[in-house]
Tab-separated table of C-alpha atoms in Angstrom:
chain	number	residue	atom	x	y	z
A	21	MET	CA	56.430	198.852	-199.961
A	22	PHE	CA	59.322	198.866	-197.519
A	23	LYS	CA	57.689	197.049	-194.607
A	24	SER	CA	60.233	194.251	-194.352
A	25	ILE	CA	63.292	194.610	-192.151
A	26	LYS	CA	65.513	193.443	-195.012
A	27	SER	CA	64.319	196.283	-197.264
A	28	LYS	CA	64.747	198.815	-194.487
A	29	VAL	CA	68.273	197.633	-193.691
A	30	VAL	CA	69.297	197.767	-197.362
A	31	ILE	CA	67.801	201.241	-197.800
A	32	ILE	CA	69.303	202.601	-194.579
A	33	VAL	CA	72.795	201.226	-195.199
A	34	GLY	CA	72.668	202.246	-198.860
A	35	SER	CA	71.553	205.734	-197.868
A	36	VAL	CA	74.364	206.009	-195.328
A	37	VAL	CA	76.946	204.950	-197.918
A	38	PHE	CA	75.460	207.374	-200.451
A	39	LEU	CA	75.535	210.237	-197.933
A	40	LEU	CA	79.134	209.408	-197.074
A	41	VAL	CA	80.071	209.556	-200.754
A	42	ILE	CA	78.251	212.859	-201.260
A	43	SER	CA	79.783	214.230	-198.063
A	44	GLN	CA	83.253	213.256	-199.228
A	45	LEU	CA	82.718	214.937	-202.595
A	46	VAL	CA	81.386	218.107	-200.957
A	47	MET	CA	84.290	218.154	-198.514
A	48	ASN	CA	86.717	217.705	-201.393
A	49	ILE	CA	85.141	220.509	-203.396
A	50	LEU	CA	84.952	222.931	-200.472
A	51	PHE	CA	88.079	222.183	-198.486
A	52	ALA	CA	90.485	220.022	-200.527
A	53	ARG	CA	92.134	223.010	-202.307
A	54	ASN	CA	92.699	224.942	-199.074
A	55	PHE	CA	93.964	221.843	-197.317
A	56	TYR	CA	96.286	221.091	-200.220
A	57	VAL	CA	97.600	224.684	-200.150
A	58	PHE	CA	98.139	224.417	-196.414
A	59	LYS	CA	100.122	221.177	-196.773
A	60	LYS	CA	102.155	222.660	-199.651
A	61	SER	CA	102.912	225.758	-197.583
A	62	MET	CA	104.265	223.617	-194.771
A	63	MET	CA	106.311	221.667	-197.275
A	64	PHE	CA	107.676	224.935	-198.815
A	65	ASN	CA	108.877	226.068	-195.385
A	66	SER	CA	110.486	222.701	-194.756
A	67	VAL	CA	112.312	222.807	-198.114
A	68	PHE	CA	113.454	226.367	-197.526
A	69	ASP	CA	114.847	225.462	-194.087
A	70	ASP	CA	116.688	222.527	-195.616
A	71	LEU	CA	118.225	224.747	-198.297
A	72	SER	CA	119.267	227.300	-195.676
A	73	LYS	CA	121.155	224.636	-193.736
A	74	SER	CA	122.738	223.145	-196.832
A	75	TYR	CA	123.859	226.339	-198.573
A	76	GLN	CA	127.497	226.165	-197.383
A	77	THR	CA	127.922	222.680	-198.843
A	78	SER	CA	129.088	221.844	-202.350
A	79	VAL	CA	127.249	222.902	-205.460
A	80	ASP	CA	126.561	219.282	-206.422
A	81	ASP	CA	124.930	218.559	-203.066
A	82	ILE	CA	122.603	221.555	-203.337
A	83	LYS	CA	121.802	220.763	-206.947
A	84	THR	CA	120.977	217.163	-206.032
A	85	LYS	CA	118.526	218.323	-203.392
A	86	LEU	CA	116.931	220.816	-205.766
A	87	ASN	CA	116.480	218.123	-208.404
A	88	THR	CA	114.972	215.791	-205.831
A	89	TYR	CA	112.446	218.396	-204.682
A	90	GLU	CA	111.554	219.300	-208.242
A	91	GLU	CA	110.836	215.712	-209.213
A	92	ARG	CA	109.141	214.637	-205.996
A	93	TYR	CA	106.970	217.693	-205.303
A	94	ASN	CA	106.703	219.332	-208.761
A	95	LEU	CA	108.451	222.521	-207.533
A	96	ARG	CA	110.244	225.282	-209.416
A	97	PHE	CA	113.217	227.145	-207.934
A	98	ILE	CA	114.808	230.519	-208.757
A	99	ILE	CA	117.842	231.491	-206.687
A	100	ALA	CA	119.664	234.846	-207.019
A	101	ASN	CA	122.328	236.783	-205.145
A	102	GLU	CA	121.777	240.099	-203.480
A	103	SER	CA	122.302	241.866	-206.861
A	104	PHE	CA	119.294	239.870	-208.112
A	105	TYR	CA	121.343	237.997	-210.637
A	106	ARG	CA	120.332	234.445	-211.170
A	107	LEU	CA	122.319	231.692	-209.591
A	108	TYR	CA	119.838	228.888	-210.365
A	109	ASN	CA	116.716	228.468	-212.459
A	110	THR	CA	114.749	225.225	-212.779
A	111	ARG	CA	114.517	225.870	-216.532
A	112	GLN	CA	118.339	225.839	-216.885
A	113	PRO	CA	119.688	223.749	-214.027
A	114	GLN	CA	122.909	222.935	-215.923
A	115	ASN	CA	124.267	226.523	-215.478
A	116	PHE	CA	123.976	226.460	-211.679
A	117	LYS	CA	127.056	227.691	-209.755
A	118	VAL	CA	127.771	229.332	-206.482
A	119	VAL	CA	129.133	232.854	-207.081
A	120	PRO	CA	131.433	234.341	-204.457
A	121	PRO	CA	129.959	237.417	-202.761
A	122	THR	CA	132.759	239.755	-203.965
A	123	THR	CA	132.406	238.740	-207.563
A	124	ASP	CA	130.886	241.225	-209.909
A	125	ILE	CA	128.228	239.227	-211.765
A	126	LYS	CA	127.213	241.826	-214.311
A	127	PRO	CA	130.441	241.863	-216.357
A	128	GLN	CA	130.239	238.092	-216.565
A	129	LEU	CA	126.709	238.312	-217.915
A	130	GLN	CA	127.851	240.898	-220.466
A	131	LYS	CA	130.490	238.447	-221.640
A	132	LYS	CA	127.613	236.127	-222.581
A	133	GLU	CA	128.472	233.548	-219.893
A	134	LEU	CA	124.696	233.432	-219.433
A	135	ASP	CA	121.995	233.891	-221.978
A	136	ILE	CA	121.009	237.550	-222.248
A	137	ASN	CA	117.306	236.657	-222.506
A	138	ILE	CA	117.441	234.777	-219.236
A	139	GLU	CA	119.242	237.727	-217.678
A	140	ASN	CA	116.552	240.097	-218.866
A	141	GLU	CA	113.835	237.727	-217.608
A	142	ILE	CA	115.423	237.473	-214.204
A	143	GLN	CA	115.990	241.175	-213.912
A	144	GLU	CA	112.446	241.881	-215.033
A	145	LYS	CA	110.682	239.253	-213.015
A	146	LEU	CA	112.768	239.248	-209.895
A	147	LEU	CA	113.938	242.784	-209.675
A	148	LEU	CA	110.901	244.632	-210.909
A	149	LYS	CA	108.047	242.397	-209.766
A	150	SER	CA	109.231	240.285	-206.892
A	151	LYS	CA	111.608	242.453	-204.936
A	152	ASP	CA	108.995	243.589	-202.461
A	153	PHE	CA	107.893	239.986	-201.632
A	154	PHE	CA	111.247	238.783	-200.297
A	155	ASN	CA	111.602	238.762	-196.555
A	156	GLU	CA	113.989	237.319	-194.039
A	157	HIS	CA	110.976	235.541	-192.583
A	158	PRO	CA	109.771	233.392	-195.473
A	159	LYS	CA	106.123	233.613	-196.355
A	160	VAL	CA	103.943	231.684	-198.765
A	161	ILE	CA	101.499	233.587	-200.940
A	162	LYS	CA	99.190	232.895	-203.874
A	163	HIS	CA	99.632	235.137	-206.894
A	164	ASN	CA	100.665	235.138	-210.537
A	165	THR	CA	104.442	234.920	-210.601
A	166	GLY	CA	104.607	234.979	-214.375
A	167	TYR	CA	106.653	231.789	-214.543
A	168	ALA	CA	103.621	229.586	-215.114
A	169	PRO	CA	100.218	230.276	-216.606
A	170	GLY	CA	97.603	231.087	-214.029
A	171	GLU	CA	97.921	231.498	-210.303
A	172	SER	CA	100.777	229.863	-208.424
A	173	LEU	CA	101.691	229.114	-204.832
A	174	ALA	CA	105.069	230.733	-204.077
A	175	LEU	CA	107.503	231.125	-201.191
A	176	TYR	CA	109.806	234.192	-201.094
A	177	GLY	CA	112.697	233.879	-198.688
A	178	ILE	CA	116.136	235.299	-197.936
A	179	ILE	CA	119.066	233.176	-196.767
A	180	ASN	CA	121.715	235.097	-194.791
A	181	LYS	CA	125.131	233.555	-194.915
A	182	ASN	CA	128.290	235.462	-194.040
A	183	ASN	CA	126.410	238.767	-194.230
A	184	GLN	CA	125.410	238.005	-197.798
A	185	LYS	CA	121.793	237.617	-198.938
A	186	ILE	CA	120.600	234.833	-201.198
A	187	TYR	CA	117.112	235.286	-202.615
A	188	VAL	CA	115.080	232.096	-203.019
A	189	LEU	CA	111.786	231.698	-204.890
A	190	ILE	CA	109.936	228.351	-204.630
A	191	GLU	CA	106.729	227.941	-206.608
A	192	THR	CA	104.221	225.385	-207.905
A	193	PRO	CA	101.238	226.096	-210.197
A	194	LEU	CA	97.818	225.974	-208.492
A	195	ALA	CA	96.388	224.638	-211.728
A	196	ALA	CA	98.186	221.365	-211.016
A	197	ILE	CA	96.635	221.278	-207.560
A	198	GLN	CA	93.168	221.821	-209.007
A	199	GLU	CA	93.818	219.155	-211.599
A	200	ASN	CA	94.845	216.708	-208.863
A	201	ILE	CA	91.746	217.554	-206.865
A	202	THR	CA	89.501	217.087	-209.913
A	203	THR	CA	91.140	213.760	-210.684
A	204	MET	CA	90.790	212.701	-207.068
A	205	ASN	CA	87.083	213.639	-207.074
A	206	GLU	CA	86.493	211.651	-210.248
A	207	MET	CA	88.345	208.703	-208.761
A	208	THR	CA	86.263	209.043	-205.589
A	209	VAL	CA	83.046	208.989	-207.618
A	210	TYR	CA	84.078	205.860	-209.527
A	211	ILE	CA	85.238	204.086	-206.388
A	212	SER	CA	82.094	205.154	-204.522
A	213	VAL	CA	79.823	203.819	-207.267
A	214	VAL	CA	81.622	200.472	-207.162
A	215	VAL	CA	81.561	200.422	-203.349
A	216	LEU	CA	77.884	201.402	-203.330
A	217	LEU	CA	77.015	198.675	-205.837
A	218	PHE	CA	78.933	195.840	-204.197
A	219	GLY	CA	78.103	197.173	-200.738
A	220	SER	CA	74.382	197.105	-201.538
A	221	ILE	CA	74.679	193.530	-202.782
A	222	ALA	CA	76.628	192.528	-199.669
A	223	VAL	CA	74.143	194.324	-197.408
A	224	TYR	CA	71.248	192.604	-199.198
A	225	PHE	CA	72.673	189.144	-198.538
A	226	MET	CA	73.632	190.080	-194.982
A	227	ALA	CA	70.129	191.436	-194.366
A	228	SER	CA	68.650	188.251	-195.840
A	229	LYS	CA	70.792	186.133	-193.531
A	230	MET	CA	69.935	188.347	-190.569
A	231	THR	CA	66.179	188.387	-191.233
A	232	GLU	CA	65.889	184.654	-191.961
A	233	PRO	CA	65.774	183.669	-188.254
A	234	ILE	CA	63.324	186.528	-187.644
A	235	LYS	CA	61.041	185.088	-190.337
A	236	GLN	CA	61.421	181.666	-188.721
A	237	ILE	CA	60.550	183.121	-185.308
A	238	SER	CA	57.515	184.870	-186.826
A	239	ALA	CA	56.291	181.659	-188.477
A	240	ILE	CA	56.717	179.643	-185.269
A	241	ALA	CA	54.977	182.387	-183.261
A	242	LYS	CA	52.001	182.105	-185.645
A	243	ASN	CA	51.984	178.324	-185.122
A	244	ILE	CA	52.048	178.868	-181.361
A	245	SER	CA	49.034	181.187	-181.691
A	246	LYS	CA	47.287	178.219	-183.355
A	247	LEU	CA	48.362	175.960	-180.429
A	248	ASP	CA	50.873	174.114	-182.621
A	249	PHE	CA	53.995	173.576	-180.495
A	250	SER	CA	55.679	170.978	-182.713
A	251	GLN	CA	58.317	173.325	-184.167
A	252	LYS	CA	61.176	175.081	-182.362
A	253	VAL	CA	63.436	177.943	-183.450
A	254	ASP	CA	66.835	176.622	-184.572
A	255	TYR	CA	69.313	179.482	-184.006
A	256	LYS	CA	72.685	178.739	-182.411
A	257	TYR	CA	74.324	182.179	-182.173
A	258	ASP	CA	74.563	183.903	-178.805
A	259	ASP	CA	73.227	187.332	-179.747
A	260	GLU	CA	69.995	189.309	-179.382
A	261	ILE	CA	68.196	187.185	-181.982
A	262	GLY	CA	69.526	184.057	-180.283
A	263	GLY	CA	68.137	185.322	-176.972
A	264	LEU	CA	64.769	185.985	-178.605
A	265	ALA	CA	64.777	182.526	-180.212
A	266	ASN	CA	65.570	180.900	-176.871
A	267	ASP	CA	62.776	182.884	-175.168
A	268	ILE	CA	60.325	181.819	-177.899
A	269	ASN	CA	61.292	178.161	-177.384
A	270	ILE	CA	60.918	178.484	-173.603
A	271	MET	CA	57.542	180.191	-174.033
A	272	SER	CA	56.444	177.467	-176.457
A	273	ASN	CA	57.421	174.698	-174.018
A	274	GLN	CA	55.706	176.408	-171.096
A	275	LEU	CA	52.549	177.129	-173.083
A	276	GLU	CA	52.484	173.542	-174.318
A	277	ARG	CA	52.850	172.262	-170.756
A	278	PHE	CA	50.237	174.681	-169.396
A	279	ILE	CA	47.751	173.902	-172.167
A	280	THR	CA	48.331	170.163	-171.748
A	281	GLU	CA	47.685	170.512	-168.023
A	282	LEU	CA	44.649	172.693	-168.733
A	283	ASN	CA	43.272	170.149	-171.198
A	284	GLU	CA	43.830	167.401	-168.653
A	285	LYS	CA	42.040	169.460	-165.998
A	286	ASN	CA	39.219	170.142	-168.458
A	287	ARG	CA	39.027	166.445	-169.280
A	288	GLN	CA	38.895	165.573	-165.601
A	289	LEU	CA	36.315	168.295	-164.997
A	290	THR	CA	34.238	167.076	-167.927
A	291	ALA	CA	34.497	163.502	-166.682
A	292	SER	CA	33.597	164.678	-163.187
A	293	LEU	CA	30.575	166.579	-164.491
A	294	GLN	CA	29.545	163.622	-166.609
A	295	TYR	CA	29.974	161.329	-163.624
A	296	LYS	CA	27.988	163.760	-161.488
A	297	ASP	CA	25.233	163.848	-164.096
A	298	LYS	CA	25.344	160.079	-164.318
A	299	VAL	CA	25.190	159.718	-160.539
A	300	ASP	CA	22.355	162.215	-160.374
A	301	LYS	CA	20.529	160.340	-163.103
A	302	MET	CA	21.190	157.040	-161.341
A	303	ARG	CA	19.969	158.544	-158.081
A	304	LYS	CA	16.739	159.659	-159.703
A	305	GLU	CA	16.323	156.289	-161.399
A	306	PHE	CA	17.157	154.552	-158.137
A	307	VAL	CA	14.510	156.516	-156.237
A	308	SER	CA	12.031	155.898	-159.037
A	309	ASN	CA	12.832	152.177	-159.111
A	310	VAL	CA	12.655	151.792	-155.346
A	311	SER	CA	9.352	153.660	-155.348
A	312	HIS	CA	8.078	151.355	-158.075
A	313	GLU	CA	9.262	148.221	-156.291
A	314	LEU	CA	7.689	149.304	-152.989
A	315	LYS	CA	4.471	150.794	-154.351
A	316	THR	CA	2.923	147.514	-155.499
A	317	PRO	CA	3.535	145.433	-152.341
A	318	LEU	CA	2.477	148.349	-150.149
A	319	ALA	CA	-0.742	148.725	-152.128
A	320	LEU	CA	-1.432	144.990	-151.805
A	321	LEU	CA	-0.679	145.035	-148.097
A	322	MET	CA	-2.967	148.002	-147.507
A	323	GLY	CA	-5.770	146.564	-149.644
A	324	TYR	CA	-5.802	143.103	-148.134
A	325	SER	CA	-5.311	144.483	-144.613
A	326	GLU	CA	-8.343	146.799	-144.986
A	327	MET	CA	-10.461	143.931	-146.281
A	328	LEU	CA	-9.426	141.752	-143.339
A	329	LYS	CA	-10.149	144.641	-140.973
A	330	SER	CA	-13.603	145.084	-142.492
A	331	ASP	CA	-14.296	141.381	-141.812
A	332	ILE	CA	-16.243	140.983	-145.005
A	333	GLU	CA	-18.113	137.705	-145.199
A	334	GLY	CA	-17.163	135.153	-147.817
A	335	ILE	CA	-13.543	136.241	-148.336
A	336	ASP	CA	-10.709	133.717	-148.281
A	337	LYS	CA	-8.800	135.006	-145.284
A	338	SER	CA	-6.119	132.322	-145.617
A	339	PHE	CA	-5.340	133.571	-149.157
A	340	TYR	CA	-5.227	137.144	-147.925
A	341	TYR	CA	-2.790	136.170	-145.189
A	342	ASP	CA	-0.589	134.334	-147.699
A	343	VAL	CA	-0.517	137.416	-149.983
A	344	ILE	CA	0.375	139.686	-147.081
A	345	ILE	CA	3.157	137.316	-145.962
A	346	ASP	CA	4.477	136.945	-149.540
A	347	GLU	CA	4.522	140.683	-150.223
A	348	SER	CA	6.121	141.366	-146.855
A	349	SER	CA	8.795	138.793	-147.681
A	350	LYS	CA	9.457	140.485	-151.029
A	351	MET	CA	9.691	143.876	-149.353
A	352	ASN	CA	12.052	142.405	-146.793
A	353	GLU	CA	14.272	140.996	-149.555
A	354	LEU	CA	14.265	144.345	-151.343
A	355	VAL	CA	15.197	146.252	-148.190
A	356	LYS	CA	17.937	143.730	-147.399
A	357	SER	CA	19.305	144.091	-150.942
A	358	LEU	CA	19.273	147.870	-150.640
A	359	LEU	CA	21.099	147.709	-147.310
A	360	GLU	CA	23.697	145.323	-148.721
A	361	LEU	CA	24.141	147.546	-151.755
A	362	SER	CA	24.546	150.631	-149.583
A	363	GLU	CA	27.151	148.883	-147.452
A	364	LEU	CA	29.124	147.794	-150.517
A	365	GLU	CA	28.989	151.173	-152.284
A	366	ASN	CA	29.923	153.200	-149.223
A	367	ASN	CA	32.416	150.714	-147.713
A	368	ILE	CA	30.390	150.672	-144.501
A	369	SER	CA	31.238	147.021	-143.866
A	370	GLN	CA	34.881	145.994	-144.256
A	371	LEU	CA	35.640	142.893	-146.273
A	372	LYS	CA	36.978	140.028	-144.148
A	373	TYR	CA	39.546	138.319	-146.342
A	374	GLU	CA	40.420	134.656	-145.943
A	375	ASN	CA	41.692	131.926	-148.227
A	376	ILE	CA	38.694	130.130	-149.697
A	377	ASP	CA	38.378	127.222	-152.094
A	378	LEU	CA	35.928	128.810	-154.510
A	379	ALA	CA	34.993	125.413	-156.018
A	380	GLU	CA	33.955	124.045	-152.602
A	381	LEU	CA	32.007	127.237	-151.733
A	382	ALA	CA	30.196	127.215	-155.082
A	383	GLY	CA	29.414	123.486	-154.758
A	384	TRP	CA	27.917	123.995	-151.298
A	385	ILE	CA	25.753	126.916	-152.485
A	386	PHE	CA	24.714	124.866	-155.515
A	387	THR	CA	23.637	122.007	-153.227
A	388	LYS	CA	21.534	124.399	-151.087
A	389	HIS	CA	19.594	125.506	-154.179
A	390	GLU	CA	18.866	121.988	-155.510
A	391	ILE	CA	15.286	122.208	-154.279
A	392	LEU	CA	14.737	125.300	-156.428
A	393	PHE	CA	16.088	123.475	-159.451
A	394	LYS	CA	13.721	120.567	-158.806
A	395	ASN	CA	10.705	122.797	-158.195
A	396	ASN	CA	11.316	124.516	-161.575
A	397	ASN	CA	12.105	121.268	-163.410
A	398	ILE	CA	15.613	122.469	-164.291
A	399	ASN	CA	18.423	120.069	-165.111
A	400	THR	CA	21.832	120.895	-163.634
A	401	GLU	CA	25.484	120.077	-164.183
A	402	CYS	CA	28.403	120.924	-161.893
A	403	GLN	CA	32.010	121.120	-163.232
A	404	MET	CA	34.431	121.869	-160.410
A	405	GLU	CA	38.239	121.643	-160.515
A	406	GLN	CA	40.607	121.251	-157.601
A	407	ASN	CA	42.785	123.958	-156.029
A	408	CYS	CA	40.663	127.028	-156.824
A	409	ILE	CA	41.951	129.062	-153.880
A	410	VAL	CA	41.156	132.798	-153.656
A	411	SER	CA	41.446	135.445	-150.934
A	412	ALA	CA	37.939	136.805	-150.359
A	413	ASP	CA	35.116	137.555	-147.958
A	414	SER	CA	33.146	134.279	-147.949
A	415	TYR	CA	29.831	135.925	-147.020
A	416	LYS	CA	30.016	138.515	-149.814
A	417	LEU	CA	31.236	135.914	-152.302
A	418	GLU	CA	28.284	133.669	-151.362
A	419	GLN	CA	25.948	136.570	-152.187
A	420	ALA	CA	27.510	136.965	-155.638
A	421	ILE	CA	27.270	133.225	-156.432
A	422	LYS	CA	23.697	133.050	-155.122
A	423	ASN	CA	22.636	136.036	-157.264
A	424	TYR	CA	24.102	134.365	-160.367
A	425	LEU	CA	22.175	131.157	-159.581
A	426	ILE	CA	18.890	132.997	-158.873
A	427	ASN	CA	19.308	134.970	-162.115
A	428	ALA	CA	19.880	131.691	-164.025
A	429	ILE	CA	16.807	130.064	-162.450
A	430	ASN	CA	14.639	133.097	-163.323
A	431	HIS	CA	15.657	132.915	-166.994
A	432	THR	CA	15.591	129.124	-167.557
A	433	ALA	CA	12.447	127.465	-168.853
A	434	ALA	CA	11.118	124.123	-167.589
A	435	ASN	CA	13.303	121.174	-168.614
A	436	GLY	CA	16.100	123.635	-169.372
A	437	LYS	CA	19.638	123.201	-168.142
A	438	ILE	CA	22.011	125.131	-165.854
A	439	ILE	CA	25.765	124.437	-165.768
A	440	ILE	CA	28.073	125.865	-163.120
A	441	SER	CA	31.846	125.557	-163.353
A	442	CYS	CA	34.944	126.664	-161.489
A	443	LYS	CA	38.535	126.306	-162.713
A	444	ASN	CA	42.017	127.647	-162.072
A	445	THR	CA	43.471	129.410	-165.148
A	446	GLY	CA	46.861	130.107	-163.547
A	447	ASN	CA	46.745	133.660	-162.283
A	448	TYR	CA	42.976	133.698	-161.831
A	449	VAL	CA	40.127	131.470	-160.666
A	450	LEU	CA	37.190	131.573	-163.102
A	451	PHE	CA	33.601	130.884	-161.962
A	452	SER	CA	30.730	130.734	-164.483
A	453	VAL	CA	27.002	129.950	-164.617
A	454	PHE	CA	25.427	128.917	-167.928
A	455	ASN	CA	21.672	128.702	-168.438
A	456	GLU	CA	19.730	127.617	-171.484
A	457	GLY	CA	17.364	130.268	-172.766
A	458	GLU	CA	16.978	133.329	-174.944
A	459	PRO	CA	20.156	135.356	-175.621
A	460	ILE	CA	20.474	138.880	-174.263
A	461	PRO	CA	20.051	141.529	-176.988
A	462	GLU	CA	23.406	143.082	-177.849
A	463	ASN	CA	22.077	146.619	-177.456
A	464	ILE	CA	21.328	146.085	-173.760
A	465	ILE	CA	24.034	143.602	-172.765
A	466	ASP	CA	26.025	146.352	-171.019
A	467	LYS	CA	22.993	147.794	-169.239
A	468	ILE	CA	22.089	144.655	-167.281
A	469	TRP	CA	24.768	145.489	-164.713
A	470	ASP	CA	22.994	148.722	-163.738
A	471	SER	CA	20.860	148.853	-160.614
A	472	PHE	CA	17.155	148.040	-161.050
A	473	TYR	CA	17.651	147.156	-164.713
A	474	LYS	CA	15.507	144.324	-166.056
A	475	VAL	CA	15.611	142.717	-169.463
A	476	ASP	CA	11.845	142.512	-169.132
A	477	GLU	CA	10.938	146.103	-170.030
A	478	ALA	CA	7.444	145.582	-168.608
A	479	ARG	CA	9.167	145.237	-165.220
A	480	THR	CA	7.073	142.237	-164.072
A	481	ARG	CA	7.483	141.347	-160.420
A	482	THR	CA	7.981	137.618	-160.940
A	483	LYS	CA	11.720	137.697	-161.701
A	484	GLY	CA	13.518	139.720	-159.040
A	485	ASN	CA	14.036	143.410	-158.380
A	486	GLY	CA	16.889	144.174	-160.825
A	487	LEU	CA	19.602	144.542	-158.167
A	488	GLY	CA	21.164	141.084	-158.302
A	489	LEU	CA	23.693	141.606	-161.106
A	490	TYR	CA	24.554	145.101	-159.886
A	491	ILE	CA	25.358	143.622	-156.452
A	492	VAL	CA	27.529	140.943	-158.116
A	493	LYS	CA	29.484	143.586	-160.022
A	494	THR	CA	29.986	145.676	-156.874
A	495	ILE	CA	31.182	142.676	-154.805
A	496	ILE	CA	33.593	141.374	-157.450
A	497	LYS	CA	34.994	144.868	-158.101
A	498	ALA	CA	35.588	145.306	-154.349
A	499	HIS	CA	37.649	142.080	-154.440
A	500	GLY	CA	39.804	143.341	-157.338
A	501	GLY	CA	38.231	140.987	-159.863
A	502	SER	CA	36.153	141.336	-163.013
A	503	CYS	CA	32.856	139.984	-164.268
A	504	GLY	CA	30.970	139.702	-167.532
A	505	VAL	CA	28.426	137.948	-169.705
A	506	GLN	CA	28.411	136.439	-173.178
A	507	ASN	CA	25.760	134.909	-175.374
A	508	LYS	CA	26.423	131.316	-176.336
A	509	GLU	CA	24.646	128.716	-178.418
A	510	ASN	CA	21.261	127.950	-176.792
A	511	GLY	CA	21.904	130.185	-173.806
A	512	VAL	CA	23.783	132.786	-171.800
A	513	GLU	CA	26.891	132.475	-169.608
A	514	PHE	CA	27.670	134.799	-166.678
A	515	TRP	CA	31.174	134.697	-165.181
A	516	PHE	CA	33.539	136.358	-162.775
A	517	GLU	CA	37.220	135.830	-161.997
A	518	LEU	CA	39.355	136.590	-158.950
A	519	PRO	CA	43.136	136.560	-158.458
A	520	ALA	CA	44.313	133.067	-157.564
A	521	GLU	CA	46.240	132.358	-154.369
A	522	HIS	CA	49.246	130.032	-154.754
């Protein structure tokens, strides 16, 4: 029920205030009366000392002081001479007078100068009851003086002046003290209830304000546990909570950075593993493809060679020799392509850059292959622009152009057309070869650049070994260029572009 910090703070502070109130009431009940008596006793002694010093002054001066003490401290005074006849009584202050020591008071009392009842009261109370309490060293005692109902606090003292004794009684009812204490306790209870009520409300709002940033920190910590680092603790005070908020923000930033780095490392690792798997798959495919490409010519070579060795009558030896020469030539081309590919992939041979007019180089290669175009009944068109200068290795670039042309010849039917073009587009020089024929299916258009890939899924041996386009891609990439293919109306266009030299 009280799991929240706010509830605990309110309960703790409220309990402390309540205990303080109870403690104050208990202290008042147990010790207030004694403390009040102690303070009154000290005040009685102070008043008595003041009266002792002022006794030789005028009657009016003494009377003024007595009146002041009576009104200020709620005291009662009875003063008598050494014959225990009253000189002053708080009940009849108007009759106060200083009587000379040699004066006989009693005859004056008999002449009704004072009220006979007062005289009898004084003689009875002072002479009969209080005589034994008076002392030259004033003392304060609690007893029933008879002048007020209930117990009183009284001082009995003797003032010696000119060898004459003046008896002084100072008293105040203890009932008044108890009444003051009771009133004070009631007032304390009322004030405490008000303080407790408003204090609890104030503590509640203070606790709410204090726990709000803690709730915010808790919510953000939960978000951090869910790897959400978008929110930060907004707390601007330089205290313990501010320090915690700052630490949470620092932790959030560091975790975000670490997790970002970890994700990047994981991405790189995943890409590396995928690349490794791809390379491994390509290696297996490469070995399988090479084995396939070599198996057939080797089988033909072995078969025809054994038949020639057996010298079987009636065989066409000239045909056998032509087959052996043709298959050997194909194997030689395959091995040369593999060596070239290995050199390009592993940077065994360094590219020898020089400024080349790509249009002139392409035109010369095109001219060399005119006999192939004629033998296959292929129509040609050459579109070359001026100033197509690039920085490249002429030998490698010749291989790329030748592979494009051979690929076009292999996929162009009789009476079809091949168009080669070269133009300067500003920042690049674009070379393209278009051949009429069937378009490349869209689902395999990206695969034709892989090694040993053939559009002919039957992998017939009449149209190359599947390395030509892969070699083109490798050469152009090594030169910092790009290559591609797109299906067009009635045919397919292969292209590559290289940075132009100005």
